[in-house]
mmCIF file of C-alpha atoms in Angstrom:
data_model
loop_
_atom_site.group_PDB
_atom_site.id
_atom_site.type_symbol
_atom_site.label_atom_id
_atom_site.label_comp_id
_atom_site.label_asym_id
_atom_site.label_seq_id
_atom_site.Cartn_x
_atom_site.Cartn_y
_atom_site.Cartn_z
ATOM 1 C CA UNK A 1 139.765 142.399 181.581
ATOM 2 C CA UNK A 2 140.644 143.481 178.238
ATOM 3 C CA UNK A 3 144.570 142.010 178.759
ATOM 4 C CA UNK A 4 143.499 138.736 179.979
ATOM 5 C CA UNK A 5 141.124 138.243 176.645
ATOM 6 C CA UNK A 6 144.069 138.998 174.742
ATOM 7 C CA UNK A 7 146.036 136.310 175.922
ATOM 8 C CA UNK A 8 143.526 133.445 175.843
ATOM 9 C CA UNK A 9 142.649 134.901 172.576
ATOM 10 C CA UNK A 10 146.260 135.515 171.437
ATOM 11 C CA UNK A 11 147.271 131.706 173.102
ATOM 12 C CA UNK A 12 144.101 130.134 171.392
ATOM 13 C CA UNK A 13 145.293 131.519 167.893
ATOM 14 C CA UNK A 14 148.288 129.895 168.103
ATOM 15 C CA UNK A 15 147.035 126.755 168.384
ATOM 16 C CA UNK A 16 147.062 124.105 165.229
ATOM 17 C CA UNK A 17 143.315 123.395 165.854
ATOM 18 C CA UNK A 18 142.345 126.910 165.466
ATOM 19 C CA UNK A 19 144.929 127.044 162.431
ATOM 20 C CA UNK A 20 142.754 124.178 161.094
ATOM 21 C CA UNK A 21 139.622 125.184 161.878
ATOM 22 C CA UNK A 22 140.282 128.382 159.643
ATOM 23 C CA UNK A 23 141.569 126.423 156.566
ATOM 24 C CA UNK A 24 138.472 124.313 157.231
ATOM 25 C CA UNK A 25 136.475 127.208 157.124
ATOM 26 C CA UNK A 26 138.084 128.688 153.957
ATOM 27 C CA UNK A 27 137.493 125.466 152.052
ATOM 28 C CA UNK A 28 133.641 124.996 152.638
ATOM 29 C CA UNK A 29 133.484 128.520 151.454
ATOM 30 C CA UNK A 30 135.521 127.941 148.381
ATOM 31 C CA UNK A 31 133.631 124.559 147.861
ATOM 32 C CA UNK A 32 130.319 126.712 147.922
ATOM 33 C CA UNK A 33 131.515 129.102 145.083
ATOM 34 C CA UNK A 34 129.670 127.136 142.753
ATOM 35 C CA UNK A 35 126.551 126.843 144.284
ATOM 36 C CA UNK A 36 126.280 130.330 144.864
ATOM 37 C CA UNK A 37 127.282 131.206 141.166
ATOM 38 C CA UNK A 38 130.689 132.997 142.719
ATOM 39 C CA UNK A 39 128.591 135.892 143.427
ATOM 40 C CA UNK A 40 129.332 139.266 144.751
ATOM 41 C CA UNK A 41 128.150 138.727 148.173
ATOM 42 C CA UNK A 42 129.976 134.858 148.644
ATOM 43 C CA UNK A 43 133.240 136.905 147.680
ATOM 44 C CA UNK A 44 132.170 139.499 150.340
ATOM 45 C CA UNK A 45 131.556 137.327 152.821
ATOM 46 C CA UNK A 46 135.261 136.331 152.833
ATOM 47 C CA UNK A 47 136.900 139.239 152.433
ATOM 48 C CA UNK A 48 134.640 140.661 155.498
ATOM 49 C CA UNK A 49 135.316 137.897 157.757
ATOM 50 C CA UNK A 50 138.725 138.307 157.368
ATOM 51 C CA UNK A 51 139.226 142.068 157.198
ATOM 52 C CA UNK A 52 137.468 141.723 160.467
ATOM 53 C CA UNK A 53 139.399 139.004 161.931
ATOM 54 C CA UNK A 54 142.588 140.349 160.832
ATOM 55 C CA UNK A 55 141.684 144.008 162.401
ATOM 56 C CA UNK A 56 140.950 142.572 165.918
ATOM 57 C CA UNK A 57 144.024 140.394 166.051
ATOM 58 C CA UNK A 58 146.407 143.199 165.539
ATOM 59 C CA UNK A 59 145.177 144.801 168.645
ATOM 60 C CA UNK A 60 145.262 142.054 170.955
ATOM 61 C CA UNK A 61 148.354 140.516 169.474
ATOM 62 C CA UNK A 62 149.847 144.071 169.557
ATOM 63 C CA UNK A 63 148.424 144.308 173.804
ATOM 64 C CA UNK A 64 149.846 140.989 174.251
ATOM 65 C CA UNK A 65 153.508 141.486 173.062
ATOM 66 C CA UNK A 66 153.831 144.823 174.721
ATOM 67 C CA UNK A 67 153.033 142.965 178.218
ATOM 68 C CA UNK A 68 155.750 140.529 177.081
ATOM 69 C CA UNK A 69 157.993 143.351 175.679
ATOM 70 C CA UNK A 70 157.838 144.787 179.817
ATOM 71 C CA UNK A 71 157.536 142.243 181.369
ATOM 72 C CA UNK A 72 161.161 140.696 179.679
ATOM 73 C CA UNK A 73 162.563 144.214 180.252
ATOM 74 C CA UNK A 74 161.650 143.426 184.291
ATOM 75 C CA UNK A 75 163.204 140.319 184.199
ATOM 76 C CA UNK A 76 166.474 141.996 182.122
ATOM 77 C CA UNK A 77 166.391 144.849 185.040
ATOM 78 C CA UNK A 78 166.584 142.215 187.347
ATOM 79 C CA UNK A 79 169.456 140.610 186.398
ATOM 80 C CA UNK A 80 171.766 143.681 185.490
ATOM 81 C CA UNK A 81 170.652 145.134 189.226
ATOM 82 C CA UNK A 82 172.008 141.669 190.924
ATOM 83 C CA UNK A 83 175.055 141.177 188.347
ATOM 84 C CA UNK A 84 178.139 142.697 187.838
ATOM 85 C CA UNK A 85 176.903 144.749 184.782
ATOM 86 C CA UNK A 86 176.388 148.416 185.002
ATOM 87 C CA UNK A 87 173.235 149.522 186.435
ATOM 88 C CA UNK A 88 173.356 152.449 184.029
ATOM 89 C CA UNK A 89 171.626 149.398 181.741
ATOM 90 C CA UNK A 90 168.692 149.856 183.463
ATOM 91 C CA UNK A 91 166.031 151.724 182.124
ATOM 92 C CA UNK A 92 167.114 152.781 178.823
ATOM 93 C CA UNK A 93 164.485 150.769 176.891
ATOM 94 C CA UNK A 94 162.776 155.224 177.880
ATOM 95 C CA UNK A 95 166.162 156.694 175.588
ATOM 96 C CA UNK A 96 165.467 158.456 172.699
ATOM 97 C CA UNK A 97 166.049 155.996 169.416
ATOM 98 C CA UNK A 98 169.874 158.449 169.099
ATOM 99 C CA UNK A 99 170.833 157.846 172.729
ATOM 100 C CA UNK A 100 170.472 153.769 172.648
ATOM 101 C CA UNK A 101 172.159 154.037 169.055
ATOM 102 C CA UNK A 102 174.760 155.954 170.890
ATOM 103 C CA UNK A 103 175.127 153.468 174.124
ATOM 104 C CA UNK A 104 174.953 150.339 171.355
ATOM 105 C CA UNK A 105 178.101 152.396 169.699
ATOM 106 C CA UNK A 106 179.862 152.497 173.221
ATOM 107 C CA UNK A 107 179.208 149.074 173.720
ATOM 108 C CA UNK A 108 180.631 147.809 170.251
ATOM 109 C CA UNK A 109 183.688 149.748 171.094
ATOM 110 C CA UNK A 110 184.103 148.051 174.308
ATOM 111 C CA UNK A 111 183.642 144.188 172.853
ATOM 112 C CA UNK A 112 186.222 145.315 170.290
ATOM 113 C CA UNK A 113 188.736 146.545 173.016
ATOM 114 C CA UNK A 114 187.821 143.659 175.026
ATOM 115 C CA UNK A 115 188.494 141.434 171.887
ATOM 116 C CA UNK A 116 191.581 142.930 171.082
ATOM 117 C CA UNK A 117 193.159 142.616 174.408
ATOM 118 C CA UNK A 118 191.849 138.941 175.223
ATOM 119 C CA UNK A 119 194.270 138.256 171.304
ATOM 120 C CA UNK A 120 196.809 140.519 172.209
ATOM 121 C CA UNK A 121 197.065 138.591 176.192
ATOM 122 C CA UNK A 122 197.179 135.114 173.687
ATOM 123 C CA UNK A 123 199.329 136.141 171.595
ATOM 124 C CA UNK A 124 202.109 137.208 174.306
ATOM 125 C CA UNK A 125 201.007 133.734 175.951
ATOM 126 C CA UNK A 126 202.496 131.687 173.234
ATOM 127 C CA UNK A 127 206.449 131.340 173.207
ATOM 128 C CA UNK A 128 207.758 132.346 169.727
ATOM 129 C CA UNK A 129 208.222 129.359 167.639
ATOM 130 C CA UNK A 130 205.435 127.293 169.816
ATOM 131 C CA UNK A 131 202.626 125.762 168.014
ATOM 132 C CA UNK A 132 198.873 126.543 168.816
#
């Protein structure tokens, strides 16, 4: 229950109307600074909603990106399983912060071999004194 409040509330905050609705909001309390003498308690009132406001939305925000944050990771998993690209891929999203530093290392290496022998292949493709 709690996951699909999230989204419609996550979804409905996104939303220019809601995004207007607040800066409607914040300007009938600003216009009623002067009738309530900019007191203590109008002040409060603003700073509460919003302390409040922002506290809830970084916990359904946070729920809703981390059922994003999986299910993308599926969809990834997917697609490495029926590709050509090493199943090894597969999981490491569970690696220690070193080991997927390590793998992103290995993989740098590999694009720069790959890059160097895709120029080196060109470059023995193109008869001396040819132009490109």
């Amino acid at each position: 229950m709690f996951s699909k409040i999230a989204t419609e509330v996550s979804s409905a905050s996104g939303r220019p109307s809601t995004f207007m609705l607040c800066v409607l909001l914040i300007l009938v309390w600003a216009v009623t600074g002067p009738i309530f003498g900019f007191s203590d308690t109008w002040q409060l009132i603003i700073n509460t909603g919003t302390t409040i406001v922002t506290f809830l939305m970084v916990f359904l925000i946070q729920n809703t990106q981390n059922r994003d944050g999986v299910a993308i990771q599926a969809k990834l998993d997917e697609l490495i399983r029926v590709s050509k690209a090493k199943d090894a891929f597969i999981g490491i999203e569970h690696l220690t912060e070193a080991e997927v530093e390590e793998l992103r290392k290995t993989c740098e290496r590999a694009a720069e071999r790959a890059k160097k022998h895709a120029s080196d292949r060109a470059t023995r493709e193109v008869a001396p004194g040819s132009r490109l």
